[in-house]
PDB file of C-alpha atoms in Angstrom:
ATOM      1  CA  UNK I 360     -32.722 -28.032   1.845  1.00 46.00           C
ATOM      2  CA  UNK I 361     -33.447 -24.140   2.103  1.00 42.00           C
ATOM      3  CA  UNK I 362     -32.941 -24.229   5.593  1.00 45.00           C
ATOM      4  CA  UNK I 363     -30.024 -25.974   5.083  1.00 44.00           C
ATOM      5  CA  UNK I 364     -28.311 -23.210   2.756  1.00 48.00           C
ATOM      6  CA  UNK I 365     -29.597 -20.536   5.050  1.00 47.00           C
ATOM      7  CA  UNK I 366     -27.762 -22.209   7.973  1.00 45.00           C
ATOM      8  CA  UNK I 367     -24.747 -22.357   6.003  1.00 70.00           C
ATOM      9  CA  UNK I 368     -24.926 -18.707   4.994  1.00 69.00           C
ATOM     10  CA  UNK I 369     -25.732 -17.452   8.392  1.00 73.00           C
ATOM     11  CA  UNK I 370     -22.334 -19.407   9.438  1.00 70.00           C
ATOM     12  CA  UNK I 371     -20.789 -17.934   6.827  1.00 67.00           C
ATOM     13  CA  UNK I 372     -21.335 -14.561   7.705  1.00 76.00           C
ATOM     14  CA  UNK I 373     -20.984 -15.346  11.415  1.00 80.00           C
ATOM     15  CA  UNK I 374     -17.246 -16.293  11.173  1.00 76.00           C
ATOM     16  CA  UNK I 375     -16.991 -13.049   8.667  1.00 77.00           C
ATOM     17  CA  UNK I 376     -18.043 -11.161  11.640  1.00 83.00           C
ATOM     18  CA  UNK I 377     -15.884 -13.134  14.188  1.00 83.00           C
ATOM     19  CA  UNK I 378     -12.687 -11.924  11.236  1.00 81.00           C
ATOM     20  CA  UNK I 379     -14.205  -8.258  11.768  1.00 86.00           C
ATOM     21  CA  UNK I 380     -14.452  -8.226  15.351  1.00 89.00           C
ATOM     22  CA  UNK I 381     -10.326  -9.386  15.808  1.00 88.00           C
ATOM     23  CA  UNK I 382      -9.606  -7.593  12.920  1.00 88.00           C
ATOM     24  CA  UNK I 383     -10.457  -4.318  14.794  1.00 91.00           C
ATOM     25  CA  UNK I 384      -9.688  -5.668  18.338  1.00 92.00           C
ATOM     26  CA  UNK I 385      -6.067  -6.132  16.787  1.00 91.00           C
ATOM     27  CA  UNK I 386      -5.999  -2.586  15.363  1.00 92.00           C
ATOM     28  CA  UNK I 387      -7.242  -0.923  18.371  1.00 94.00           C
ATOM     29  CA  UNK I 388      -4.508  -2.956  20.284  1.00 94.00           C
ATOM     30  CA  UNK I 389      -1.951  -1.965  18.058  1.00 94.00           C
ATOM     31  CA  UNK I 390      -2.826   1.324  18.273  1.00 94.00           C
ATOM     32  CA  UNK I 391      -2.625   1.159  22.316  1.00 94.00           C
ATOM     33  CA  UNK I 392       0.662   0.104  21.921  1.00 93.00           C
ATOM     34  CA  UNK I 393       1.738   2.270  19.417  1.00 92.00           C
ATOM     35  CA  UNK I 394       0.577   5.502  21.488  1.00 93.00           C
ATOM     36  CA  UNK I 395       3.883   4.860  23.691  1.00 92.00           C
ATOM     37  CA  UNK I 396       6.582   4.868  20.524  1.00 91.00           C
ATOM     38  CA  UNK I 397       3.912   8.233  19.258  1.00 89.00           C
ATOM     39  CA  UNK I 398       6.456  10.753  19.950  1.00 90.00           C
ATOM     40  CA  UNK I 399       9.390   8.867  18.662  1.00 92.00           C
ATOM     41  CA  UNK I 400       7.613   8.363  15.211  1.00 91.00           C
ATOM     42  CA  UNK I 401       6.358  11.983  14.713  1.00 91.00           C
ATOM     43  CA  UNK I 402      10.123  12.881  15.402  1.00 91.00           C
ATOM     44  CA  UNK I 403      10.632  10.875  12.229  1.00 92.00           C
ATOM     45  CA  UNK I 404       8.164  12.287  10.453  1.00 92.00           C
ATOM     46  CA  UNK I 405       8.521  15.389  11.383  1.00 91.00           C
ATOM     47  CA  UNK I 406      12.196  14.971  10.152  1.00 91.00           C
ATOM     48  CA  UNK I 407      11.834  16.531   6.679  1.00 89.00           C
ATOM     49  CA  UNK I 408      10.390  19.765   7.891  1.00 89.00           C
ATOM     50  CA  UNK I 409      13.033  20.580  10.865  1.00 87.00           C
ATOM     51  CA  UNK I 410      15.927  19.708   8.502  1.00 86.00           C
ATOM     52  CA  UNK I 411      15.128  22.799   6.701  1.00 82.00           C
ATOM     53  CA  UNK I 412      14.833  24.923  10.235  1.00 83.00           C
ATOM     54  CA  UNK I 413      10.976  25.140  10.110  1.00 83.00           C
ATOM     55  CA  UNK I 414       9.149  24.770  13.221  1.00 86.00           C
ATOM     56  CA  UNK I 415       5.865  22.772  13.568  1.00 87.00           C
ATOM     57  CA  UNK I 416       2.759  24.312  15.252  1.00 87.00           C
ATOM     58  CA  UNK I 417      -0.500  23.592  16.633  1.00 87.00           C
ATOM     59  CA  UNK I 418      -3.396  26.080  16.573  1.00 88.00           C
ATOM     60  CA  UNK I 419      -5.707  24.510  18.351  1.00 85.00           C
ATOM     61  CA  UNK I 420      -6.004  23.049  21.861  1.00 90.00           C
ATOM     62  CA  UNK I 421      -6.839  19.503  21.055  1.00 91.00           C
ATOM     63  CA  UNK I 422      -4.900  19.869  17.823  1.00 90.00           C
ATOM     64  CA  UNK I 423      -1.407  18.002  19.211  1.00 89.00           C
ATOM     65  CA  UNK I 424      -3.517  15.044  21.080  1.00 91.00           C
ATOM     66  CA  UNK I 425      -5.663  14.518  18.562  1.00 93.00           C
ATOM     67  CA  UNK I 426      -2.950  13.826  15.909  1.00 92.00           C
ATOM     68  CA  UNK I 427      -1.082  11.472  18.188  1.00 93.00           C
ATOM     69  CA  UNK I 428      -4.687   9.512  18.504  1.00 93.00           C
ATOM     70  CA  UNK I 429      -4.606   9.683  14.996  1.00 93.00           C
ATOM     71  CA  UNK I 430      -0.851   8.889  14.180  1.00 93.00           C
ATOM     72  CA  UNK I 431      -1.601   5.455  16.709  1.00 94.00           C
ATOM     73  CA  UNK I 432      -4.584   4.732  14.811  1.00 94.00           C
ATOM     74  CA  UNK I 433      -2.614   4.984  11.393  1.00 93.00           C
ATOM     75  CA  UNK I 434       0.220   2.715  12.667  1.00 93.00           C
ATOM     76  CA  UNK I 435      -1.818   0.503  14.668  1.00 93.00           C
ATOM     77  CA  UNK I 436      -3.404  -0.107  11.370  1.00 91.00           C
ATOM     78  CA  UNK I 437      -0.111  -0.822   9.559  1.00 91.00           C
ATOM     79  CA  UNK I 438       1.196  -2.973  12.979  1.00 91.00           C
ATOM     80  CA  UNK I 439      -2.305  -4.975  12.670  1.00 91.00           C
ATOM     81  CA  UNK I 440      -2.322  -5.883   9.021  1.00 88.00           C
ATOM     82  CA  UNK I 441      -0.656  -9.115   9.335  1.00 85.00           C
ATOM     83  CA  UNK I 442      -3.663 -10.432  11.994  1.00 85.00           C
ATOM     84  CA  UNK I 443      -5.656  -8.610   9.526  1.00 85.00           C
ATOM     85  CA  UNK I 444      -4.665 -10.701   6.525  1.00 81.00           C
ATOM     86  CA  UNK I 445      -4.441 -13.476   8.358  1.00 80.00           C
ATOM     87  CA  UNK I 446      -7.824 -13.600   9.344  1.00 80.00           C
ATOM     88  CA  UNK I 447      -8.851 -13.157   6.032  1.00 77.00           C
ATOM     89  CA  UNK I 448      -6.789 -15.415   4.791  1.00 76.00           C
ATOM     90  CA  UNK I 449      -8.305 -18.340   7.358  1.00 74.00           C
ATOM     91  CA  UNK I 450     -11.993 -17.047   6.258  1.00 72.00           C
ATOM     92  CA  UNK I 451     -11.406 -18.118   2.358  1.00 71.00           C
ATOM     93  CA  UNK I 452      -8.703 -20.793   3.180  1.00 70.00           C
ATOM     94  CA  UNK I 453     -11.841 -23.762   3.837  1.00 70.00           C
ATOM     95  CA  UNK I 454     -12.788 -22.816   0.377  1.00 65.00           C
ATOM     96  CA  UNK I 455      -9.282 -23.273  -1.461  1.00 64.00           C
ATOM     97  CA  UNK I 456      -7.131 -26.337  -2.258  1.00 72.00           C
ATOM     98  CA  UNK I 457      -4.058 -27.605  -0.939  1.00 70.00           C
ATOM     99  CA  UNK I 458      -2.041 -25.873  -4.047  1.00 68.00           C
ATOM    100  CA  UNK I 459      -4.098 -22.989  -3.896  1.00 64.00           C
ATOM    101  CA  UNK I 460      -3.555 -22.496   0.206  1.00 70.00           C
ATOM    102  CA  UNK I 461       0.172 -22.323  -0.365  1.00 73.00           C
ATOM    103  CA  UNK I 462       0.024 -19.558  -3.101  1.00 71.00           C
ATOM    104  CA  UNK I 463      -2.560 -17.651  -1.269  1.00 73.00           C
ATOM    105  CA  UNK I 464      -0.416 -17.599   1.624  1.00 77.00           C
ATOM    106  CA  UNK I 465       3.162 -17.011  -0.659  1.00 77.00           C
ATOM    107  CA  UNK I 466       0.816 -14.082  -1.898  1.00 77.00           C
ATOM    108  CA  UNK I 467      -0.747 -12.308   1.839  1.00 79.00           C
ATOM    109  CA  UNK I 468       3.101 -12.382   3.422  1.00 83.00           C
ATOM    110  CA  UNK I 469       4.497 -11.046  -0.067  1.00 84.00           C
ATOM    111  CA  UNK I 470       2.075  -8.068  -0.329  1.00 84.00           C
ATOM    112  CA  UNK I 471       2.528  -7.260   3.083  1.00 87.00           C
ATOM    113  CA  UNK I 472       6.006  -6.766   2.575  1.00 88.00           C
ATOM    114  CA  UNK I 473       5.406  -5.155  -0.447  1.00 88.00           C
ATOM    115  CA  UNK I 474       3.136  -2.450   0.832  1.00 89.00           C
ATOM    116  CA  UNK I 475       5.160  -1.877   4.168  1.00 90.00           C
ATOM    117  CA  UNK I 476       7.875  -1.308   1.493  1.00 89.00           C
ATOM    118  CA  UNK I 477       5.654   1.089  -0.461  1.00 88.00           C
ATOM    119  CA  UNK I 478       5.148   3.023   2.920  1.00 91.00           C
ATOM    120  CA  UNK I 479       8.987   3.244   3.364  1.00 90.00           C
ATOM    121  CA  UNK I 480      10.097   4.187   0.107  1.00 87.00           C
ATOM    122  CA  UNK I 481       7.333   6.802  -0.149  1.00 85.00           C
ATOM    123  CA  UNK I 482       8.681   8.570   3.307  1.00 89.00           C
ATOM    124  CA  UNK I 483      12.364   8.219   2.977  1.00 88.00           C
ATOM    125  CA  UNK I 484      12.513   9.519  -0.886  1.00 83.00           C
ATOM    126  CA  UNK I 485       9.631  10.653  -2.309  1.00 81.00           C
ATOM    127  CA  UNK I 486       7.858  12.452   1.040  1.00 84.00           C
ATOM    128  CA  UNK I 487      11.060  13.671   2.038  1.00 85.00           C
ATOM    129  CA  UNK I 488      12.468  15.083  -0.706  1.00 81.00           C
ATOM    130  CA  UNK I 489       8.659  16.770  -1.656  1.00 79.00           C
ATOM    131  CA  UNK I 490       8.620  18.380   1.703  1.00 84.00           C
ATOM    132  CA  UNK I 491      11.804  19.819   1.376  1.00 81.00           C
ATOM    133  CA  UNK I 492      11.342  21.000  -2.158  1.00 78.00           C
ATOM    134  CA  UNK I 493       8.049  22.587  -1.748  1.00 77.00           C
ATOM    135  CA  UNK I 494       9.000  24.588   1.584  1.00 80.00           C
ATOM    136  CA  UNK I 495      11.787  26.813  -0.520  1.00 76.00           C
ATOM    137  CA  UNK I 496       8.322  28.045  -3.046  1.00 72.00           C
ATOM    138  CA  UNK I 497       8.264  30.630   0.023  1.00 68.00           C
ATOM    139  CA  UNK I 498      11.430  32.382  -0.362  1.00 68.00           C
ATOM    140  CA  UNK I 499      12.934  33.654   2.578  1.00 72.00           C
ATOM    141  CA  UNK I 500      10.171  36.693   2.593  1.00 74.00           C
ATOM    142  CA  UNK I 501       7.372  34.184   3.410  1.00 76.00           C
ATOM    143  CA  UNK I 502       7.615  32.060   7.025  1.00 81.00           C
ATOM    144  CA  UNK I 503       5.593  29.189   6.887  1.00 82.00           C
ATOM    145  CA  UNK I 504       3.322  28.130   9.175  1.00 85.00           C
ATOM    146  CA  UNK I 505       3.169  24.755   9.235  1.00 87.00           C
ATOM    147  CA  UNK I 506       0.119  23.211  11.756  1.00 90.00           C
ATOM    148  CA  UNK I 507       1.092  19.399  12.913  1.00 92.00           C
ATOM    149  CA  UNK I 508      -3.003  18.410  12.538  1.00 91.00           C
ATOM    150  CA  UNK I 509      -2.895  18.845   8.617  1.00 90.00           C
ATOM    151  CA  UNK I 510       1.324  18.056   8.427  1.00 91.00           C
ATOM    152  CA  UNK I 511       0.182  15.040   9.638  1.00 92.00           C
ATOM    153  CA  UNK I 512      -2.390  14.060   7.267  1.00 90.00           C
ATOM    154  CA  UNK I 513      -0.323  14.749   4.545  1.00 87.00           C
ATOM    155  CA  UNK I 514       1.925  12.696   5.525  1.00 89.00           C
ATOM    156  CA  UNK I 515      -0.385   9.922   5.644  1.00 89.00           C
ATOM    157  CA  UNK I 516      -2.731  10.477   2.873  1.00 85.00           C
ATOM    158  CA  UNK I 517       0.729  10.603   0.734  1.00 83.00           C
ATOM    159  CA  UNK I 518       2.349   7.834   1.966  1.00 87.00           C
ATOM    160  CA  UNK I 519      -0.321   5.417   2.182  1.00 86.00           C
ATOM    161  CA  UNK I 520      -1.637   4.994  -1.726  1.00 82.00           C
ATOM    162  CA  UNK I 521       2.291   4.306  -2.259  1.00 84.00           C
ATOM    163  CA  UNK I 522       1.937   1.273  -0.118  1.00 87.00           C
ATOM    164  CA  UNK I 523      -1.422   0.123  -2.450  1.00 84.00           C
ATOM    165  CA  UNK I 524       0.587   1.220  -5.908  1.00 83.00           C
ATOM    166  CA  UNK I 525       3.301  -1.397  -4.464  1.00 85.00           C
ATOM    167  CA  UNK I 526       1.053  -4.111  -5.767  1.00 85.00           C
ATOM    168  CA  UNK I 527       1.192  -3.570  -9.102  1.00 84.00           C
ATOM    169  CA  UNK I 528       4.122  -5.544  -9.502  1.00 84.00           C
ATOM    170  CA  UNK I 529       2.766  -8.717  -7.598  1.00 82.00           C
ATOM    171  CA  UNK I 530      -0.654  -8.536  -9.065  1.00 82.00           C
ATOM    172  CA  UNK I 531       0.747  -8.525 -13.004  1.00 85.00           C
ATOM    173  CA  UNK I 532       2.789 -11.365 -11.885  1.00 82.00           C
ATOM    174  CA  UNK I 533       0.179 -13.056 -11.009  1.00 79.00           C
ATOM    175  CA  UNK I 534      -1.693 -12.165 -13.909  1.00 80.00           C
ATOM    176  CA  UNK I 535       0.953 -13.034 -16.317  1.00 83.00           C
ATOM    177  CA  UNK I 536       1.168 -16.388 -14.477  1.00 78.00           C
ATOM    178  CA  UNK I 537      -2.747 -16.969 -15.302  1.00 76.00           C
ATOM    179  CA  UNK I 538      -2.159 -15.689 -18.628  1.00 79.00           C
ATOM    180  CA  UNK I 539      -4.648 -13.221 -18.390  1.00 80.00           C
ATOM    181  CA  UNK I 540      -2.088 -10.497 -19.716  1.00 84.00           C
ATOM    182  CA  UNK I 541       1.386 -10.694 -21.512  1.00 85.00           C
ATOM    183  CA  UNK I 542       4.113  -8.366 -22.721  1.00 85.00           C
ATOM    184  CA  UNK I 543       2.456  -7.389 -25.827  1.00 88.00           C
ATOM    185  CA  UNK I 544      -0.971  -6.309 -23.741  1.00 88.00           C
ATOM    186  CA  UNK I 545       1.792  -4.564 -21.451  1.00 88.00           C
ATOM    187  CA  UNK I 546       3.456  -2.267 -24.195  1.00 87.00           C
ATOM    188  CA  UNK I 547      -0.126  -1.890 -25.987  1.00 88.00           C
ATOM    189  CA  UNK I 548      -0.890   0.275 -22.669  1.00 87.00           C
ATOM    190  CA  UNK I 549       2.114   2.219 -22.141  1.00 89.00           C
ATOM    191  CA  UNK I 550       0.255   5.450 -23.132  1.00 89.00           C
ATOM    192  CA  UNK I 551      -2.627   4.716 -20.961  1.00 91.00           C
ATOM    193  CA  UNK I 552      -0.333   3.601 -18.005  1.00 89.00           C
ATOM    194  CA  UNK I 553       1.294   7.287 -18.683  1.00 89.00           C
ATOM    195  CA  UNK I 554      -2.328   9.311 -18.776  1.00 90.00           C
ATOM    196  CA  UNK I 555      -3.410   6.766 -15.473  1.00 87.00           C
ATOM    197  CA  UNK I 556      -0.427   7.966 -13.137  1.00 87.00           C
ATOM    198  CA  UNK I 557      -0.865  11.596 -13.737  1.00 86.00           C
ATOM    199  CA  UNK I 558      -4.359  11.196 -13.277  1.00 86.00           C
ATOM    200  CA  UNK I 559      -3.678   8.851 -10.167  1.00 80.00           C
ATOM    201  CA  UNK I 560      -1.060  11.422  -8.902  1.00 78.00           C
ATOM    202  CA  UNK I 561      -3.787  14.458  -8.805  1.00 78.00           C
ATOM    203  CA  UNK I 562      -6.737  12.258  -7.036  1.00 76.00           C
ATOM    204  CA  UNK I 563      -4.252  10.503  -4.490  1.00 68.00           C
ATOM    205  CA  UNK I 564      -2.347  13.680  -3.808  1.00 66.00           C
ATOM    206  CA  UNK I 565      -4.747  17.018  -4.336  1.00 62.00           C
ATOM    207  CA  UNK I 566      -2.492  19.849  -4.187  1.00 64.00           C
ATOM    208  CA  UNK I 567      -2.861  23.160  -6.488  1.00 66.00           C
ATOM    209  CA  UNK I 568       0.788  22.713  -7.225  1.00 67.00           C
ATOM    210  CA  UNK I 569       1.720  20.688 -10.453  1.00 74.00           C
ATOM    211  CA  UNK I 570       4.519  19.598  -8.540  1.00 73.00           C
ATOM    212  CA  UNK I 571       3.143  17.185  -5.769  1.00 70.00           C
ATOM    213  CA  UNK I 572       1.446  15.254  -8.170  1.00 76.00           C
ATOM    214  CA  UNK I 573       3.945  14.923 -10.517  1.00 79.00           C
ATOM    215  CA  UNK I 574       5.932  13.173  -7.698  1.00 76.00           C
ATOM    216  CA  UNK I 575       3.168  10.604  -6.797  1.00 76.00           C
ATOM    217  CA  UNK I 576       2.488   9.694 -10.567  1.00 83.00           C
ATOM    218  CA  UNK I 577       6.186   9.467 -11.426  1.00 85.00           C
ATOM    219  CA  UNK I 578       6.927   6.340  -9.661  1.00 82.00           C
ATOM    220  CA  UNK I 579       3.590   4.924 -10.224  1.00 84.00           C
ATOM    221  CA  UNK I 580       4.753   4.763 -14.035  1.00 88.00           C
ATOM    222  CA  UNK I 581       7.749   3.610 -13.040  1.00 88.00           C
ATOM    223  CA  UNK I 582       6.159   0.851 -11.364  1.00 87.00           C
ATOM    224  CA  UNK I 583       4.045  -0.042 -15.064  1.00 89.00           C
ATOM    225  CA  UNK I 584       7.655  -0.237 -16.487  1.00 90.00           C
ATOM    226  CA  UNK I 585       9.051  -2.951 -14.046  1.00 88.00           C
ATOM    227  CA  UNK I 586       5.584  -4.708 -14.169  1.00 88.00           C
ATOM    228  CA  UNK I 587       6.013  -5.166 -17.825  1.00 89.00           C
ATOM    229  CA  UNK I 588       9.893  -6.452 -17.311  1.00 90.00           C
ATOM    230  CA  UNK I 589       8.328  -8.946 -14.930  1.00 87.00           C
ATOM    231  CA  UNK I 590       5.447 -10.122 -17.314  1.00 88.00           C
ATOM    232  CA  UNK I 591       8.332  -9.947 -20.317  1.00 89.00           C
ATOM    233  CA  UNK I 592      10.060 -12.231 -18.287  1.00 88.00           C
ATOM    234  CA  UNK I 593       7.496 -14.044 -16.801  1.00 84.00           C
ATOM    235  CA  UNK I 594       6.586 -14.797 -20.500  1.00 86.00           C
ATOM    236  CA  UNK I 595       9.982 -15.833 -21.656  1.00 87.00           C
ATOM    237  CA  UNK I 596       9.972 -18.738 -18.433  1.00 84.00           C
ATOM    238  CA  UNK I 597       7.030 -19.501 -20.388  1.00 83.00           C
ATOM    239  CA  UNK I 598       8.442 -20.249 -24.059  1.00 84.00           C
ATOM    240  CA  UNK I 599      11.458 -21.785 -22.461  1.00 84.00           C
ATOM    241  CA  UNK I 600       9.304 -24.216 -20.706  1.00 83.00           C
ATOM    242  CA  UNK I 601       7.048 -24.948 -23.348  1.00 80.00           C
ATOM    243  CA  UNK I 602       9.673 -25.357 -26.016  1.00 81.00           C
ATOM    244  CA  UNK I 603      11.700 -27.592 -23.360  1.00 79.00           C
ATOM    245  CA  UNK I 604       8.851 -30.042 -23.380  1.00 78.00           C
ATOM    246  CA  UNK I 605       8.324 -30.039 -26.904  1.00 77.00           C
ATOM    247  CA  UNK I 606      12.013 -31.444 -27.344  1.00 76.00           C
ATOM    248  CA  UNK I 607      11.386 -33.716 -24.880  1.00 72.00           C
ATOM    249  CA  UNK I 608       7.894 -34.924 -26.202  1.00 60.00           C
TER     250      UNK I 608
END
C-alpha cells in the first residue's frame, strides 16, 4: 500500500516537472521570438520619455543588449502565460469535476485577460502619464539623464503588479459566489482597503517621491471600490434568486 502511494506521488511530481519543463521551454521560445519585435516595443515604451524631448542613454557597453535580453524575457513571459496556465490548468484538471473543469477554465482565460489588461492600462495611463509628470520635477535648469538599463526596469517593475492587482475583481467574485465574503464584509474594510493601497503603492513602486506611489495605490483602491459593486451585486442575484424560489416553493 506504501509503495503504492509513493508511486503515485512520484507520478505526481513527475508530470509537475514535465508542466515546469514546457512551462519554461514556452517562455524561452517566446522570448526568441519576441527578440525580433524588441526594438519595435522599446519604441513604445520608450514613448513617454521622447514625447517630452528627453533622450535615452546607455552608460555601459552591455547596457543596450542586455535590456533587450531582458525586455524578450519580460514579454516572452507575458506571450507564454497562456501555455503556462494551461499546463497548470491540465496538472489539477484529473483532480476536478466536470462542473468544476468548466469554471476553472472560465476562470484561467478570464484572468489572463484580466492581467494582460492590467499591463495595458498601467502603460497607456498610469506609466505614461507618471513619466511625463515626474520628468518636469527638473525644471529646465536640470537635464536628465535617463539610462535605458534602469528606464527599463521601471517600466516593468511598475507595470507588472498592475497586471496581479487586476485580479481583485475576479477573485471577490468568486468569493462572493462561495459566500465567503459579502457587501457588508466589503464596506466593513473600506479603511483597511485605503491604508493597504498606500502601503501596496510604496512596496510595489519604491521611489523617494510621494508621488509614484500615490499613482500605483490610487487605482488599486479604486479597484476595492468596483470589487465591492460586484459583490453588492453579486449579492443582490443572490436575494433575487432565493426569494424567487421561495414564491415558487
Amino acid at each position: 500500500m506504501l509503495e503504492e502511494k509513493d508511486q503515485t506521488m512520484m507520478e505526481h511530481l513527475e508530470e509537475l516537472r514535465r508542466v515546469l519543463i514546457i512551462s519554461l521551454v514556452a517562455t524561452v521560445v517566446m522570448a526568441g521570438v519576441c527578440w525580433f519585435f524588441s526594438d519595435k516595443i522599446l519604441e513604445i515604451i520608450l514613448q513617454p520619455v521622447l514625447a517630452t524631448g528627453n533622450k535615452m542613454h546607455y552608460i555601459g557597453i552591455m547596457e543596450a543588449l542586455m535590456t533587450k535580453v531582458k525586455l524578450s524575457f519580460f514579454l516572452g513571459f507575458l506571450t507564454a502565460l497562456p501555455v503556462t496556465l494551461w499546463q497548470f490548468w491540465s496538472f489539477i484538471m484529473p483532480a476536478l469535476r466536470k462542473t468544476e473543469k468548466i469554471y476553472f477554465t472560465i476562470f484561467v482565460v478570464v484572468s489572463y485577460l484580466f492581467f494582460i489588461a492590467g499591463i495595458l492600462f498601467s502603460f497607456y495611463t498610469v506609466f505614461s502619464i507618471g513619466v511625463k509628470y515626474l520628468l518636469h520635477f527638473g525644471g529646465e535648469e536640470l537635464l536628465p539623464m535617463l539610462t535605458i538599463g534602469n528606464y527599463v526596469s521601471f517600466a516593468m517593475m511598475f507595470i507588472l503588479p498592475f497586471g496581479v492587482v487586476f485580479e481583485l475583481p475576479l477573485a471577490v467574485f468568486i468569493l462572493a459566489q462561495l459566500g465567503v465574503i459579502d457587501y457588508q464584509w466589503m464596506v466593513k474594510k473600506r479603511k483597511m482597503a485605503i491604508l493597504f493601497s498606500v502601503v501596496a503603492g510604496a512596496v510595489l513602486v519604491p521611489s523617494p517621491d510621494i508621488i509614484t506611489p500615490l499613482m500605483m495605490a490610487t487605482p488599486i483602491y479604486l479597484l476595492f471600490e468596483l470589487s465591492a459593486s460586484i459583490v453588492k451585486l453579486v449579492d443582490w442575484l443572490k436575494r433575487r434568486k432565493a426569494k424567487k424560489k421561495a414564491l415558487e416553493g
